[in-house]
Amino acid sequence: MNLKESLKKIKEESESFSLNTKEDLDKFRLKFLVKKSEMMELFNIIKDLAAEERKEAGRILNETRNLIEEKFKQHQEVVLSKREENANKEDLSLPPLHNQKGSRHAISIIRNRIIEIFSRIGFIIEEGPEIEDDWHNFSALNFAENHPARDMQDTFFINMEDQLALRTHTSSVQIRTMQTQKPPIRILAPGRVYRNEAVSARANCFFHQIEGLYIDEKVSFADLKQTLYFFVKEMYGDEIEVRFRPSYFPFTEPSAEMDISCTICKGKGCNVCKYSGWLEILGCGMVHPNVLKNCGIDPEKYSGFAFGMGLERQSMLLNGVNDLRTFFDNDTRFLKQF
Ligand code: PHE
């Protein structure tokens, strides 16, 4: 095969060679551009040629080599820039980075759930201050002068002179609402409350409550029961049993405490329900006429009910938590479970 034919063959081969990857480039270089390649070997023929043929042979050899080199360079640029682009893209085969997302606190979750349930039957939110005066926290709520809750042993006073204290319950929001709004009133008061208690698995010096209040004409104990039945079924499920026990609160008459069948043993008896089969979940009652009077509402015309519950307790019962302190430790391993 003469030089021209060999070059033609090489040229055709190089033209049809596809150059899309780094590996293609390497193969191409080995085949056409390194010293020992088929193409470069042809340059050795020149020295054996007659002097008058050398010039022409050199010209066509150089021409073909230049074409091949040109093709190589062009594709090299494209392939390398593509590689760089890919290197900057995220590697989807890598395991995901640990995602430290924030989430709601267990107490917020239970509060929102309770609010959501009562909002379906028309209750709206009211809030009040955490530092209360004696009147809103005690007197207006019909607490007797010598009631033990008014003692420093039970309540954190901030200023004895003005009788300012950290509120011991959210019932003070009942008073503030009734003073400023006309019936019908249908509110929920969620918030933090404080009591001078030794910290234990069952008690803390502060915790969260949610209080409900409904005032209108002809509100009866039957309304109270139906409202709370609705709440309990929505919160704890249809199969839960409910009972009311008579109780005492200065601001309600009659007063009751509501129990549900134990969420752990389903009423059979276990150490959570102290083998009674029942768990206490809230206090409630018909708003005392004195309380209505104290707020400028006519007890002859209006009546109403109130109820109050601890949020930590609801979450403990619902989620099987056995130590109230865990809600305040801020241990994310605990909080992440909700
Ligand atoms: N305020 C009461 C408590 O803190 C709960 C309660 C609210 C009881 C409303 C009756 C009516 O224990």
PDB file of C-alpha atoms and ligand atoms in Angstrom, residues 168-171 174 195 209 211-212 249 251-252 283-285 306-309, ligand 1:
ATOM      1  CA  THR A 168     -51.338  29.000  89.818  1.00  0.00           C
ATOM      2  CA  HIS A 169     -53.862  28.075  87.127  1.00  0.00           C
ATOM      3  CA  THR A 170     -55.219  29.429  83.858  1.00  0.00           C
ATOM      4  CA  SER A 171     -58.616  30.018  85.516  1.00  0.00           C
ATOM      5  CA  GLN A 174     -61.794  33.009  82.719  1.00  0.00           C
ATOM      6  CA  ARG A 195     -46.926  26.054  91.897  1.00  0.00           C
ATOM      7  CA  GLN A 209     -52.719  23.866  81.496  1.00  0.00           C
ATOM      8  CA  GLU A 211     -58.795  25.727  80.501  1.00  0.00           C
ATOM      9  CA  GLY A 212     -62.171  25.852  78.816  1.00  0.00           C
ATOM     10  CA  PHE A 249     -63.214  23.746  93.366  1.00  0.00           C
ATOM     11  CA  PHE A 251     -65.089  28.519  91.432  1.00  0.00           C
ATOM     12  CA  THR A 252     -67.427  25.747  90.278  1.00  0.00           C
ATOM     13  CA  GLY A 283     -61.301  18.986  86.680  1.00  0.00           C
ATOM     14  CA  CYS A 284     -64.588  20.642  85.734  1.00  0.00           C
ATOM     15  CA  GLY A 285     -67.862  22.041  86.959  1.00  0.00           C
ATOM     16  CA  ALA A 306     -65.500  25.366  82.974  1.00  0.00           C
ATOM     17  CA  PHE A 307     -62.895  22.659  82.789  1.00  0.00           C
ATOM     18  CA  GLY A 308     -59.135  22.577  83.170  1.00  0.00           C
ATOM     19  CA  MET A 309     -56.434  20.038  82.459  1.00  0.00           C
TER      20      MET A 309
HETATM   21  N1  PHE B   1     -58.216  25.383  87.832  1.00  0.00           N
HETATM   22  C1  PHE B   1     -58.328  24.008  88.211  1.00  0.00           C
HETATM   23  C2  PHE B   1     -56.922  23.483  88.560  1.00  0.00           C
HETATM   24  O1  PHE B   1     -55.977  24.174  88.333  1.00  0.00           O
HETATM   25  C3  PHE B   1     -58.908  23.173  87.138  1.00  0.00           C
HETATM   26  C4  PHE B   1     -60.328  23.516  86.841  1.00  0.00           C
HETATM   27  C5  PHE B   1     -60.651  24.420  85.860  1.00  0.00           C
HETATM   28  C6  PHE B   1     -61.353  22.937  87.558  1.00  0.00           C
HETATM   29  C7  PHE B   1     -61.949  24.735  85.588  1.00  0.00           C
HETATM   30  C8  PHE B   1     -62.680  23.250  87.287  1.00  0.00           C
HETATM   31  C9  PHE B   1     -62.972  24.141  86.297  1.00  0.00           C
HETATM   32  O2  PHE B   1     -56.777  22.400  89.081  1.00  0.00           O
END
